PDB file of C-alpha atoms and ligand atoms in Angstrom:
ATOM      1  CA  UNK A   1       0.000   0.000   0.000  1.00 52.00           C
ATOM      2  CA  UNK A   2       1.459   3.406  -0.977  1.00 54.00           C
ATOM      3  CA  UNK A   3       2.348   5.593   2.008  1.00 66.00           C
ATOM      4  CA  UNK A   4       1.567   8.827   0.162  1.00 82.00           C
ATOM      5  CA  UNK A   5      -1.999  10.092  -0.398  1.00 92.00           C
ATOM      6  CA  UNK A   6      -3.488   8.334  -3.398  1.00 96.00           C
ATOM      7  CA  UNK A   7      -6.165   9.239  -5.923  1.00 97.00           C
ATOM      8  CA  UNK A   8      -8.868   6.847  -7.075  1.00 98.00           C
ATOM      9  CA  UNK A   9     -10.291   6.589 -10.589  1.00 98.00           C
ATOM     10  CA  UNK A  10     -13.905   5.414 -10.642  1.00 98.00           C
ATOM     11  CA  UNK A  11     -14.118   5.171 -14.454  1.00 98.00           C
ATOM     12  CA  UNK A  12     -11.424   3.179 -16.245  1.00 98.00           C
ATOM     13  CA  UNK A  13     -11.576   0.945 -19.312  1.00 98.00           C
ATOM     14  CA  UNK A  14      -8.762  -1.568 -19.086  1.00 97.00           C
ATOM     15  CA  UNK A  15      -8.031  -5.193 -19.952  1.00 95.00           C
ATOM     16  CA  UNK A  16     -10.871  -5.819 -22.381  1.00 94.00           C
ATOM     17  CA  UNK A  17     -11.721  -5.580 -26.060  1.00 91.00           C
ATOM     18  CA  UNK A  18     -14.050  -2.783 -27.143  1.00 87.00           C
ATOM     19  CA  UNK A  19     -15.622  -2.637 -30.612  1.00 81.00           C
ATOM     20  CA  UNK A  20     -13.080  -5.167 -31.878  1.00 87.00           C
ATOM     21  CA  UNK A  21     -10.071  -3.287 -30.488  1.00 92.00           C
ATOM     22  CA  UNK A  22      -7.933  -4.552 -27.644  1.00 95.00           C
ATOM     23  CA  UNK A  23      -7.535  -1.709 -25.150  1.00 97.00           C
ATOM     24  CA  UNK A  24      -3.969  -0.441 -24.852  1.00 97.00           C
ATOM     25  CA  UNK A  25      -3.614  -1.002 -21.114  1.00 97.00           C
ATOM     26  CA  UNK A  26      -3.629  -4.108 -18.986  1.00 97.00           C
ATOM     27  CA  UNK A  27      -4.011  -4.297 -15.200  1.00 98.00           C
ATOM     28  CA  UNK A  28      -0.218  -4.617 -14.983  1.00 98.00           C
ATOM     29  CA  UNK A  29       0.193  -1.329 -16.901  1.00 97.00           C
ATOM     30  CA  UNK A  30      -2.055   0.459 -14.417  1.00 98.00           C
ATOM     31  CA  UNK A  31      -0.266  -1.180 -11.511  1.00 98.00           C
ATOM     32  CA  UNK A  32       2.859   0.780 -12.522  1.00 97.00           C
ATOM     33  CA  UNK A  33       1.012   3.991 -11.635  1.00 97.00           C
ATOM     34  CA  UNK A  34       1.006   2.772  -8.033  1.00 96.00           C
ATOM     35  CA  UNK A  35       4.790   2.873  -7.795  1.00 91.00           C
ATOM     36  CA  UNK A  36       5.520   6.380  -8.966  1.00 89.00           C
ATOM     37  CA  UNK A  37       6.793   9.303  -6.893  1.00 84.00           C
ATOM     38  CA  UNK A  38       3.967  11.747  -7.422  1.00 89.00           C
ATOM     39  CA  UNK A  39       0.501  10.954  -6.010  1.00 95.00           C
ATOM     40  CA  UNK A  40       0.025   7.245  -6.817  1.00 96.00           C
ATOM     41  CA  UNK A  41      -3.072   5.568  -8.161  1.00 97.00           C
ATOM     42  CA  UNK A  42      -5.236   3.855  -5.551  1.00 97.00           C
ATOM     43  CA  UNK A  43      -8.483   2.085  -6.436  1.00 98.00           C
ATOM     44  CA  UNK A  44      -9.950   1.771  -9.916  1.00 98.00           C
ATOM     45  CA  UNK A  45     -13.506   1.270 -11.130  1.00 98.00           C
ATOM     46  CA  UNK A  46     -13.316  -1.070 -14.114  1.00 98.00           C
ATOM     47  CA  UNK A  47     -15.923  -1.944 -16.729  1.00 98.00           C
ATOM     48  CA  UNK A  48     -16.897  -5.437 -17.782  1.00 97.00           C
ATOM     49  CA  UNK A  49     -18.909  -5.199 -20.978  1.00 95.00           C
ATOM     50  CA  UNK A  50     -20.829  -8.276 -22.024  1.00 94.00           C
ATOM     51  CA  UNK A  51     -19.632  -9.420 -25.440  1.00 89.00           C
ATOM     52  CA  UNK A  52     -20.662 -11.964 -28.046  1.00 86.00           C
ATOM     53  CA  UNK A  53     -19.683 -15.560 -27.334  1.00 88.00           C
ATOM     54  CA  UNK A  54     -19.153 -15.227 -23.572  1.00 92.00           C
ATOM     55  CA  UNK A  55     -21.560 -14.629 -20.709  1.00 93.00           C
ATOM     56  CA  UNK A  56     -21.160 -11.548 -18.544  1.00 96.00           C
ATOM     57  CA  UNK A  57     -20.429 -13.846 -15.611  1.00 96.00           C
ATOM     58  CA  UNK A  58     -17.615 -15.717 -17.388  1.00 96.00           C
ATOM     59  CA  UNK A  59     -16.046 -12.516 -18.663  1.00 96.00           C
ATOM     60  CA  UNK A  60     -16.281 -10.968 -15.187  1.00 97.00           C
ATOM     61  CA  UNK A  61     -14.631 -14.013 -13.574  1.00 97.00           C
ATOM     62  CA  UNK A  62     -11.789 -13.932 -16.144  1.00 97.00           C
ATOM     63  CA  UNK A  63     -11.169 -10.195 -15.602  1.00 97.00           C
ATOM     64  CA  UNK A  64     -11.413 -10.590 -11.826  1.00 98.00           C
ATOM     65  CA  UNK A  65      -8.715 -13.246 -11.999  1.00 98.00           C
ATOM     66  CA  UNK A  66      -6.383 -11.033 -14.048  1.00 98.00           C
ATOM     67  CA  UNK A  67      -7.018  -8.031 -11.794  1.00 98.00           C
ATOM     68  CA  UNK A  68      -6.255 -10.024  -8.644  1.00 98.00           C
ATOM     69  CA  UNK A  69      -3.070 -11.300 -10.234  1.00 98.00           C
ATOM     70  CA  UNK A  70      -1.801  -8.028 -11.716  1.00 98.00           C
ATOM     71  CA  UNK A  71      -3.284  -5.078  -9.781  1.00 98.00           C
ATOM     72  CA  UNK A  72      -2.344  -4.547  -6.142  1.00 97.00           C
ATOM     73  CA  UNK A  73      -4.980  -1.949  -5.326  1.00 96.00           C
ATOM     74  CA  UNK A  74      -8.714  -2.304  -4.951  1.00 97.00           C
ATOM     75  CA  UNK A  75     -10.765  -2.894  -8.080  1.00 98.00           C
ATOM     76  CA  UNK A  76     -14.446  -2.022  -8.112  1.00 98.00           C
ATOM     77  CA  UNK A  77     -16.502  -3.484 -10.978  1.00 98.00           C
ATOM     78  CA  UNK A  78     -19.054  -1.880 -13.275  1.00 98.00           C
ATOM     79  CA  UNK A  79     -20.947  -4.688 -14.997  1.00 98.00           C
ATOM     80  CA  UNK A  80     -22.561  -3.905 -18.360  1.00 97.00           C
ATOM     81  CA  UNK A  81     -25.201  -6.491 -19.253  1.00 95.00           C
ATOM     82  CA  UNK A  82     -26.242  -6.748 -22.889  1.00 92.00           C
ATOM     83  CA  UNK A  83     -28.012 -10.123 -23.181  1.00 90.00           C
ATOM     84  CA  UNK A  84     -27.901 -11.228 -19.552  1.00 92.00           C
ATOM     85  CA  UNK A  85     -31.120 -10.950 -17.607  1.00 93.00           C
ATOM     86  CA  UNK A  86     -31.567  -9.465 -14.143  1.00 93.00           C
ATOM     87  CA  UNK A  87     -31.879 -13.020 -12.755  1.00 94.00           C
ATOM     88  CA  UNK A  88     -28.424 -13.794 -14.128  1.00 94.00           C
ATOM     89  CA  UNK A  89     -26.838 -10.506 -13.083  1.00 95.00           C
ATOM     90  CA  UNK A  90     -28.220 -10.008  -9.573  1.00 95.00           C
ATOM     91  CA  UNK A  91     -26.242 -12.961  -8.080  1.00 95.00           C
ATOM     92  CA  UNK A  92     -23.019 -11.325  -9.350  1.00 96.00           C
ATOM     93  CA  UNK A  93     -23.638  -8.102  -7.444  1.00 96.00           C
ATOM     94  CA  UNK A  94     -22.068  -7.319  -4.091  1.00 94.00           C
ATOM     95  CA  UNK A  95     -20.389  -4.411  -2.302  1.00 94.00           C
ATOM     96  CA  UNK A  96     -17.628  -4.421  -4.943  1.00 96.00           C
ATOM     97  CA  UNK A  97     -19.797  -3.967  -8.016  1.00 97.00           C
ATOM     98  CA  UNK A  98     -22.609  -2.050  -9.674  1.00 98.00           C
ATOM     99  CA  UNK A  99     -24.289  -1.887 -13.082  1.00 97.00           C
ATOM    100  CA  UNK A 100     -23.631   0.288 -16.115  1.00 98.00           C
ATOM    101  CA  UNK A 101     -26.173   0.947 -18.869  1.00 97.00           C
ATOM    102  CA  UNK A 102     -26.029   3.008 -22.075  1.00 97.00           C
ATOM    103  CA  UNK A 103     -28.839   5.091 -23.560  1.00 96.00           C
ATOM    104  CA  UNK A 104     -26.976   5.056 -26.902  1.00 95.00           C
ATOM    105  CA  UNK A 105     -24.606   2.913 -29.022  1.00 91.00           C
ATOM    106  CA  UNK A 106     -27.377   0.963 -30.743  1.00 89.00           C
ATOM    107  CA  UNK A 107     -24.998  -0.308 -33.446  1.00 85.00           C
ATOM    108  CA  UNK A 108     -22.577  -1.691 -30.873  1.00 85.00           C
ATOM    109  CA  UNK A 109     -25.472  -3.526 -29.230  1.00 87.00           C
ATOM    110  CA  UNK A 110     -25.107  -1.640 -25.946  1.00 92.00           C
ATOM    111  CA  UNK A 111     -28.262   0.459 -26.185  1.00 95.00           C
ATOM    112  CA  UNK A 112     -30.925   0.327 -23.477  1.00 95.00           C
ATOM    113  CA  UNK A 113     -34.185   2.225 -23.981  1.00 96.00           C
ATOM    114  CA  UNK A 114     -35.473   4.374 -21.091  1.00 97.00           C
ATOM    115  CA  UNK A 115     -38.091   1.682 -20.561  1.00 97.00           C
ATOM    116  CA  UNK A 116     -35.382  -0.969 -20.183  1.00 96.00           C
ATOM    117  CA  UNK A 117     -33.420   1.268 -17.771  1.00 97.00           C
ATOM    118  CA  UNK A 118     -36.606   1.636 -15.695  1.00 97.00           C
ATOM    119  CA  UNK A 119     -37.074  -2.129 -15.726  1.00 97.00           C
ATOM    120  CA  UNK A 120     -33.556  -2.651 -14.385  1.00 97.00           C
ATOM    121  CA  UNK A 121     -34.375  -0.278 -11.549  1.00 97.00           C
ATOM    122  CA  UNK A 122     -37.468  -2.322 -10.735  1.00 96.00           C
ATOM    123  CA  UNK A 123     -35.561  -5.604 -10.970  1.00 95.00           C
ATOM    124  CA  UNK A 124     -32.910  -4.275  -8.590  1.00 95.00           C
ATOM    125  CA  UNK A 125     -35.393  -3.017  -6.029  1.00 91.00           C
ATOM    126  CA  UNK A 126     -34.234  -3.957  -2.571  1.00 87.00           C
ATOM    127  CA  UNK A 127     -30.651  -4.418  -3.772  1.00 88.00           C
ATOM    128  CA  UNK A 128     -29.547  -0.779  -3.518  1.00 83.00           C
ATOM    129  CA  UNK A 129     -27.215  -1.404  -6.447  1.00 94.00           C
ATOM    130  CA  UNK A 130     -26.270   1.839  -8.130  1.00 97.00           C
ATOM    131  CA  UNK A 131     -26.854   2.064 -11.872  1.00 98.00           C
ATOM    132  CA  UNK A 132     -24.316   4.041 -13.888  1.00 98.00           C
ATOM    133  CA  UNK A 133     -25.761   5.521 -17.048  1.00 98.00           C
ATOM    134  CA  UNK A 134     -24.033   6.822 -20.150  1.00 98.00           C
ATOM    135  CA  UNK A 135     -26.551   9.508 -21.071  1.00 98.00           C
ATOM    136  CA  UNK A 136     -26.924  10.503 -24.701  1.00 98.00           C
ATOM    137  CA  UNK A 137     -30.366  10.347 -26.251  1.00 98.00           C
ATOM    138  CA  UNK A 138     -29.991   7.919 -29.129  1.00 97.00           C
ATOM    139  CA  UNK A 139     -32.723   9.423 -31.313  1.00 97.00           C
ATOM    140  CA  UNK A 140     -31.105  12.853 -31.012  1.00 98.00           C
ATOM    141  CA  UNK A 141     -27.708  11.389 -31.907  1.00 97.00           C
ATOM    142  CA  UNK A 142     -29.266   9.678 -34.942  1.00 97.00           C
ATOM    143  CA  UNK A 143     -31.002  12.868 -36.021  1.00 98.00           C
ATOM    144  CA  UNK A 144     -27.872  15.042 -35.761  1.00 98.00           C
ATOM    145  CA  UNK A 145     -25.631  12.355 -37.252  1.00 97.00           C
ATOM    146  CA  UNK A 146     -27.882  12.193 -40.316  1.00 97.00           C
ATOM    147  CA  UNK A 147     -27.522  15.966 -40.732  1.00 98.00           C
ATOM    148  CA  UNK A 148     -23.738  15.991 -40.240  1.00 97.00           C
ATOM    149  CA  UNK A 149     -21.757  13.349 -42.133  1.00 96.00           C
ATOM    150  CA  UNK A 150     -18.582  12.302 -40.320  1.00 96.00           C
ATOM    151  CA  UNK A 151     -15.976  13.825 -42.650  1.00 95.00           C
ATOM    152  CA  UNK A 152     -13.666  15.439 -40.111  1.00 96.00           C
ATOM    153  CA  UNK A 153     -13.031  14.736 -36.388  1.00 96.00           C
ATOM    154  CA  UNK A 154     -14.759  18.004 -35.469  1.00 97.00           C
ATOM    155  CA  UNK A 155     -18.005  16.693 -36.989  1.00 97.00           C
ATOM    156  CA  UNK A 156     -18.138  14.447 -33.917  1.00 97.00           C
ATOM    157  CA  UNK A 157     -19.213  17.528 -31.893  1.00 97.00           C
ATOM    158  CA  UNK A 158     -22.079  18.244 -34.293  1.00 98.00           C
ATOM    159  CA  UNK A 159     -23.220  14.626 -34.453  1.00 97.00           C
ATOM    160  CA  UNK A 160     -23.363  14.194 -30.676  1.00 98.00           C
ATOM    161  CA  UNK A 161     -24.518  17.622 -29.415  1.00 98.00           C
ATOM    162  CA  UNK A 162     -25.010  18.648 -25.796  1.00 98.00           C
ATOM    163  CA  UNK A 163     -28.754  18.448 -26.451  1.00 98.00           C
ATOM    164  CA  UNK A 164     -28.480  14.648 -26.750  1.00 98.00           C
ATOM    165  CA  UNK A 165     -26.877  14.430 -23.315  1.00 98.00           C
ATOM    166  CA  UNK A 166     -29.331  16.874 -21.746  1.00 98.00           C
ATOM    167  CA  UNK A 167     -32.370  14.972 -23.057  1.00 98.00           C
ATOM    168  CA  UNK A 168     -31.098  11.625 -21.787  1.00 98.00           C
ATOM    169  CA  UNK A 169     -30.036  13.034 -18.410  1.00 98.00           C
ATOM    170  CA  UNK A 170     -33.519  14.480 -17.951  1.00 98.00           C
ATOM    171  CA  UNK A 171     -35.184  11.120 -18.658  1.00 98.00           C
ATOM    172  CA  UNK A 172     -32.805   9.101 -16.488  1.00 98.00           C
ATOM    173  CA  UNK A 173     -33.145  11.510 -13.555  1.00 98.00           C
ATOM    174  CA  UNK A 174     -36.933  11.183 -13.819  1.00 98.00           C
ATOM    175  CA  UNK A 175     -36.576   7.402 -13.660  1.00 98.00           C
ATOM    176  CA  UNK A 176     -34.252   7.590 -10.653  1.00 98.00           C
ATOM    177  CA  UNK A 177     -36.700   9.818  -8.772  1.00 98.00           C
ATOM    178  CA  UNK A 178     -39.747   7.743  -9.762  1.00 97.00           C
ATOM    179  CA  UNK A 179     -38.149   4.459  -8.687  1.00 96.00           C
ATOM    180  CA  UNK A 180     -36.042   6.003  -5.884  1.00 96.00           C
ATOM    181  CA  UNK A 181     -33.143   4.034  -7.286  1.00 97.00           C
ATOM    182  CA  UNK A 182     -29.494   5.163  -6.962  1.00 97.00           C
ATOM    183  CA  UNK A 183     -28.119   6.456 -10.243  1.00 98.00           C
ATOM    184  CA  UNK A 184     -24.704   7.790 -11.189  1.00 98.00           C
ATOM    185  CA  UNK A 185     -24.431   9.835 -14.387  1.00 98.00           C
ATOM    186  CA  UNK A 186     -21.030   9.257 -15.981  1.00 98.00           C
ATOM    187  CA  UNK A 187     -18.884  11.773 -17.891  1.00 98.00           C
ATOM    188  CA  UNK A 188     -21.173  14.810 -17.691  1.00 98.00           C
ATOM    189  CA  UNK A 189     -19.978  17.193 -20.402  1.00 98.00           C
ATOM    190  CA  UNK A 190     -22.773  19.751 -20.627  1.00 98.00           C
ATOM    191  CA  UNK A 191     -23.431  22.502 -18.063  1.00 98.00           C
ATOM    192  CA  UNK A 192     -27.174  22.156 -18.648  1.00 98.00           C
ATOM    193  CA  UNK A 193     -27.144  18.482 -17.697  1.00 98.00           C
ATOM    194  CA  UNK A 194     -25.078  19.298 -14.608  1.00 98.00           C
ATOM    195  CA  UNK A 195     -27.739  21.822 -13.560  1.00 98.00           C
ATOM    196  CA  UNK A 196     -30.506  19.261 -14.076  1.00 98.00           C
ATOM    197  CA  UNK A 197     -28.573  16.848 -11.855  1.00 98.00           C
ATOM    198  CA  UNK A 198     -28.085  19.523  -9.201  1.00 98.00           C
ATOM    199  CA  UNK A 199     -31.857  20.154  -9.145  1.00 98.00           C
ATOM    200  CA  UNK A 200     -32.745  16.441  -9.117  1.00 98.00           C
ATOM    201  CA  UNK A 201     -30.505  15.841  -6.102  1.00 98.00           C
ATOM    202  CA  UNK A 202     -32.930  17.996  -4.107  1.00 96.00           C
ATOM    203  CA  UNK A 203     -35.618  15.365  -4.745  1.00 95.00           C
ATOM    204  CA  UNK A 204     -33.535  12.233  -4.319  1.00 97.00           C
ATOM    205  CA  UNK A 205     -30.218  11.911  -2.504  1.00 97.00           C
ATOM    206  CA  UNK A 206     -29.284   8.740  -4.421  1.00 97.00           C
ATOM    207  CA  UNK A 207     -28.182  10.714  -7.479  1.00 98.00           C
ATOM    208  CA  UNK A 208     -24.468  11.267  -8.115  1.00 98.00           C
ATOM    209  CA  UNK A 209     -22.411  12.313 -11.100  1.00 98.00           C
ATOM    210  CA  UNK A 210     -18.931  12.743 -12.448  1.00 98.00           C
ATOM    211  CA  UNK A 211     -17.165  14.826 -15.031  1.00 98.00           C
ATOM    212  CA  UNK A 212     -13.762  14.184 -16.590  1.00 98.00           C
ATOM    213  CA  UNK A 213     -10.736  16.489 -16.751  1.00 98.00           C
ATOM    214  CA  UNK A 214     -10.908  16.661 -20.554  1.00 98.00           C
ATOM    215  CA  UNK A 215     -14.276  18.443 -20.408  1.00 98.00           C
ATOM    216  CA  UNK A 216     -12.825  20.977 -17.960  1.00 98.00           C
ATOM    217  CA  UNK A 217      -9.491  21.547 -19.696  1.00 98.00           C
ATOM    218  CA  UNK A 218     -10.118  21.134 -23.451  1.00 98.00           C
ATOM    219  CA  UNK A 219     -12.660  22.555 -25.843  1.00 98.00           C
ATOM    220  CA  UNK A 220     -13.827  21.585 -29.322  1.00 98.00           C
ATOM    221  CA  UNK A 221     -10.885  23.423 -30.954  1.00 98.00           C
ATOM    222  CA  UNK A 222      -8.791  20.378 -30.054  1.00 97.00           C
ATOM    223  CA  UNK A 223     -10.794  18.533 -32.709  1.00 96.00           C
ATOM    224  CA  UNK A 224      -9.549  20.950 -35.346  1.00 96.00           C
ATOM    225  CA  UNK A 225      -5.858  20.271 -34.682  1.00 95.00           C
ATOM    226  CA  UNK A 226      -3.684  18.192 -37.061  1.00 92.00           C
ATOM    227  CA  UNK A 227      -3.856  15.083 -34.814  1.00 94.00           C
ATOM    228  CA  UNK A 228      -7.531  15.698 -34.012  1.00 95.00           C
ATOM    229  CA  UNK A 229      -8.574  12.103 -34.641  1.00 95.00           C
ATOM    230  CA  UNK A 230      -6.587  11.053 -31.575  1.00 95.00           C
ATOM    231  CA  UNK A 231      -8.934  13.151 -29.394  1.00 96.00           C
ATOM    232  CA  UNK A 232     -12.135  11.528 -30.566  1.00 95.00           C
ATOM    233  CA  UNK A 233     -14.029  10.390 -27.496  1.00 96.00           C
ATOM    234  CA  UNK A 234     -17.678  10.327 -26.492  1.00 97.00           C
ATOM    235  CA  UNK A 235     -19.189  12.651 -25.441  1.00 98.00           C
ATOM    236  CA  UNK A 236     -17.040  14.986 -27.538  1.00 98.00           C
ATOM    237  CA  UNK A 237     -15.314  18.092 -26.198  1.00 98.00           C
ATOM    238  CA  UNK A 238     -17.660  21.078 -25.990  1.00 98.00           C
ATOM    239  CA  UNK A 239     -17.543  24.802 -26.758  1.00 98.00           C
ATOM    240  CA  UNK A 240     -15.224  27.118 -24.835  1.00 98.00           C
ATOM    241  CA  UNK A 241     -18.320  28.681 -23.234  1.00 98.00           C
ATOM    242  CA  UNK A 242     -19.563  25.307 -21.974  1.00 98.00           C
ATOM    243  CA  UNK A 243     -16.098  24.356 -20.755  1.00 98.00           C
ATOM    244  CA  UNK A 244     -15.877  27.582 -18.747  1.00 98.00           C
ATOM    245  CA  UNK A 245     -19.289  27.079 -17.143  1.00 98.00           C
ATOM    246  CA  UNK A 246     -18.426  23.467 -16.329  1.00 98.00           C
ATOM    247  CA  UNK A 247     -15.400  24.695 -14.358  1.00 98.00           C
ATOM    248  CA  UNK A 248     -17.666  27.133 -12.462  1.00 98.00           C
ATOM    249  CA  UNK A 249     -20.069  24.288 -11.675  1.00 98.00           C
ATOM    250  CA  UNK A 250     -17.146  22.217 -10.433  1.00 98.00           C
ATOM    251  CA  UNK A 251     -16.195  25.123  -8.153  1.00 98.00           C
ATOM    252  CA  UNK A 252     -19.830  25.217  -6.940  1.00 97.00           C
ATOM    253  CA  UNK A 253     -19.576  21.557  -5.885  1.00 97.00           C
ATOM    254  CA  UNK A 254     -22.093  20.191  -8.406  1.00 98.00           C
ATOM    255  CA  UNK A 255     -19.916  17.186  -9.257  1.00 98.00           C
ATOM    256  CA  UNK A 256     -19.484  14.353  -6.785  1.00 98.00           C
ATOM    257  CA  UNK A 257     -16.291  13.050  -8.309  1.00 98.00           C
ATOM    258  CA  UNK A 258     -13.774  13.484 -11.096  1.00 98.00           C
ATOM    259  CA  UNK A 259     -13.092  10.335 -13.098  1.00 98.00           C
ATOM    260  CA  UNK A 260     -11.007   9.941 -16.226  1.00 98.00           C
ATOM    261  CA  UNK A 261     -13.089   7.644 -18.480  1.00 98.00           C
ATOM    262  CA  UNK A 262      -9.661   6.296 -19.410  1.00 98.00           C
ATOM    263  CA  UNK A 263     -10.128   4.360 -22.649  1.00 97.00           C
ATOM    264  CA  UNK A 264      -6.740   4.231 -24.335  1.00 96.00           C
ATOM    265  CA  UNK A 265      -6.108   2.535 -27.659  1.00 95.00           C
ATOM    266  CA  UNK A 266      -2.696   2.016 -29.225  1.00 94.00           C
ATOM    267  CA  UNK A 267      -1.444   4.795 -31.491  1.00 94.00           C
ATOM    268  CA  UNK A 268      -1.585   2.371 -34.429  1.00 93.00           C
ATOM    269  CA  UNK A 269      -5.263   1.633 -33.742  1.00 94.00           C
ATOM    270  CA  UNK A 270      -6.080   5.309 -33.274  1.00 93.00           C
ATOM    271  CA  UNK A 271      -4.194   6.307 -36.461  1.00 92.00           C
ATOM    272  CA  UNK A 272      -5.229   3.493 -38.813  1.00 93.00           C
ATOM    273  CA  UNK A 273      -8.383   5.219 -40.089  1.00 89.00           C
ATOM    274  CA  UNK A 274      -7.334   8.790 -39.437  1.00 89.00           C
ATOM    275  CA  UNK A 275      -8.987   9.881 -42.705  1.00 88.00           C
ATOM    276  CA  UNK A 276     -12.226   8.051 -41.911  1.00 92.00           C
ATOM    277  CA  UNK A 277     -13.084   9.445 -38.474  1.00 93.00           C
ATOM    278  CA  UNK A 278     -16.143   7.217 -38.059  1.00 92.00           C
ATOM    279  CA  UNK A 279     -13.804   4.191 -37.962  1.00 91.00           C
ATOM    280  CA  UNK A 280     -11.473   5.643 -35.318  1.00 92.00           C
ATOM    281  CA  UNK A 281     -11.995   3.831 -31.994  1.00 93.00           C
ATOM    282  CA  UNK A 282     -13.648   6.200 -29.521  1.00 93.00           C
ATOM    283  CA  UNK A 283     -11.754   7.013 -26.347  1.00 95.00           C
ATOM    284  CA  UNK A 284      -8.711   8.776 -24.907  1.00 96.00           C
ATOM    285  CA  UNK A 285      -6.211   8.110 -22.133  1.00 97.00           C
ATOM    286  CA  UNK A 286      -6.570   9.845 -18.768  1.00 98.00           C
ATOM    287  CA  UNK A 287      -5.991   7.687 -15.689  1.00 98.00           C
ATOM    288  CA  UNK A 288      -2.363   8.733 -15.374  1.00 97.00           C
ATOM    289  CA  UNK A 289      -3.145  12.457 -15.346  1.00 97.00           C
ATOM    290  CA  UNK A 290      -6.550  12.485 -13.616  1.00 98.00           C
ATOM    291  CA  UNK A 291      -5.239  14.197 -10.497  1.00 98.00           C
ATOM    292  CA  UNK A 292      -2.166  16.008 -11.843  1.00 97.00           C
ATOM    293  CA  UNK A 293      -3.857  17.674 -14.837  1.00 98.00           C
ATOM    294  CA  UNK A 294      -6.554  19.254 -12.678  1.00 98.00           C
ATOM    295  CA  UNK A 295      -4.006  20.132 -10.001  1.00 98.00           C
ATOM    296  CA  UNK A 296      -1.896  22.137 -12.483  1.00 98.00           C
ATOM    297  CA  UNK A 297      -4.807  23.733 -14.313  1.00 98.00           C
ATOM    298  CA  UNK A 298      -7.132  24.559 -11.422  1.00 98.00           C
ATOM    299  CA  UNK A 299      -5.380  24.214  -8.054  1.00 98.00           C
ATOM    300  CA  UNK A 300      -2.118  25.955  -8.997  1.00 98.00           C
ATOM    301  CA  UNK A 301      -4.106  28.795 -10.557  1.00 98.00           C
ATOM    302  CA  UNK A 302      -6.223  29.247  -7.432  1.00 98.00           C
ATOM    303  CA  UNK A 303      -9.495  28.143  -9.028  1.00 98.00           C
ATOM    304  CA  UNK A 304      -9.972  25.053  -6.858  1.00 98.00           C
ATOM    305  CA  UNK A 305      -8.667  24.217  -3.399  1.00 98.00           C
ATOM    306  CA  UNK A 306      -6.413  21.241  -2.868  1.00 97.00           C
ATOM    307  CA  UNK A 307      -8.901  19.929  -0.289  1.00 97.00           C
ATOM    308  CA  UNK A 308     -11.668  20.040  -2.871  1.00 98.00           C
ATOM    309  CA  UNK A 309      -9.589  18.155  -5.443  1.00 98.00           C
ATOM    310  CA  UNK A 310      -8.803  15.581  -2.759  1.00 97.00           C
ATOM    311  CA  UNK A 311     -12.526  15.212  -2.101  1.00 98.00           C
ATOM    312  CA  UNK A 312     -13.262  14.793  -5.826  1.00 98.00           C
ATOM    313  CA  UNK A 313     -10.442  12.328  -6.547  1.00 98.00           C
ATOM    314  CA  UNK A 314     -10.070  10.389  -3.287  1.00 97.00           C
ATOM    315  CA  UNK A 315     -12.648  10.811  -0.531  1.00 97.00           C
ATOM    316  CA  UNK A 316     -15.857  10.679  -2.542  1.00 98.00           C
ATOM    317  CA  UNK A 317     -14.771   8.007  -5.063  1.00 98.00           C
ATOM    318  CA  UNK A 318     -13.739   5.831  -2.092  1.00 97.00           C
ATOM    319  CA  UNK A 319     -17.276   6.244  -0.741  1.00 97.00           C
ATOM    320  CA  UNK A 320     -18.826   5.246  -4.074  1.00 97.00           C
ATOM    321  CA  UNK A 321     -16.611   2.140  -4.123  1.00 98.00           C
ATOM    322  CA  UNK A 322     -17.624   1.214  -0.552  1.00 96.00           C
ATOM    323  CA  UNK A 323     -14.053   1.450   0.705  1.00 96.00           C
ATOM    324  CA  UNK A 324     -13.073   1.934   4.284  1.00 82.00           C
ATOM    325  CA  UNK A 325     -10.486   4.499   5.398  1.00 64.00           C
ATOM    326  CA  UNK A 326      -7.486   2.185   5.340  1.00 59.00           C
ATOM    327  CA  UNK A 327      -7.959   0.761   1.887  1.00 65.00           C
ATOM    328  CA  UNK A 328      -6.409   2.063  -1.260  1.00 66.00           C
TER     329      UNK A 328
HETATM  330 ZN1   ZN B 401     -16.479   5.004 -20.206  1.00 89.91          ZN
END
């Protein structure tokens, strides 16, 4: 266990294959971040996405085995069912896991309608299991994607507008309040969705949310740079105005945690279809710099206190992962 204060990352994609691409990092790669001199990595929240040809349970057991072998810190698990039913998933849930659903990605087979999300809440009644939701309204994404062909990386911003996130967040918050079921909204990128979440928390204390450093530190101009395709991730970076307001909302304490949504692919995989942005695997790296990037940009400039960053990157994520004080 590191003797220095650690940071935890609640949202990490590691050690699995996504959309046909092997992720760049293994559990052993992340374990190296535990040995460094600056603030080391503590616990990680890792996704297990059900895939063709293997049950969610079998994939989870295989990843659990590799994590126990190669990662010395705590691993919390976010299980993403695709085919598995609630009867199959509920026995897998304990204090070290929760569920993740997507309101988009129909083509990848990950999509859950609002009705299905509501049904999961009903099925999990009495289990208190938090449901993480990737909120982008799929119909809105389809509508805007039809209007904006994917010719350049910046088109990603037009195809997946803030409106898509806002619409889905609104629906999912309604479901959480109706069913009084704990919900965590991942990678909030739009100030308007953050405000909806802030308001909904007044009605139901089981609502939490995160944003990622890249929505606080970058804007859509990054997707106009020469290597823009390497920055394609979902949701996309937003306008400078939205980025600025998101920082203000962070200062106001609207976000429960910061998490990286680390989803690194190899440079070769990211570059292979650089001229066909729709084929570029979606996701960017971030676990290594989750704490340090925000420290340099916001703490060193006096915009955020060190205590607040510690709350966002250590204290509160530890709570969400049901950790006790001594764990890392
Ligand atoms: Zn993610």
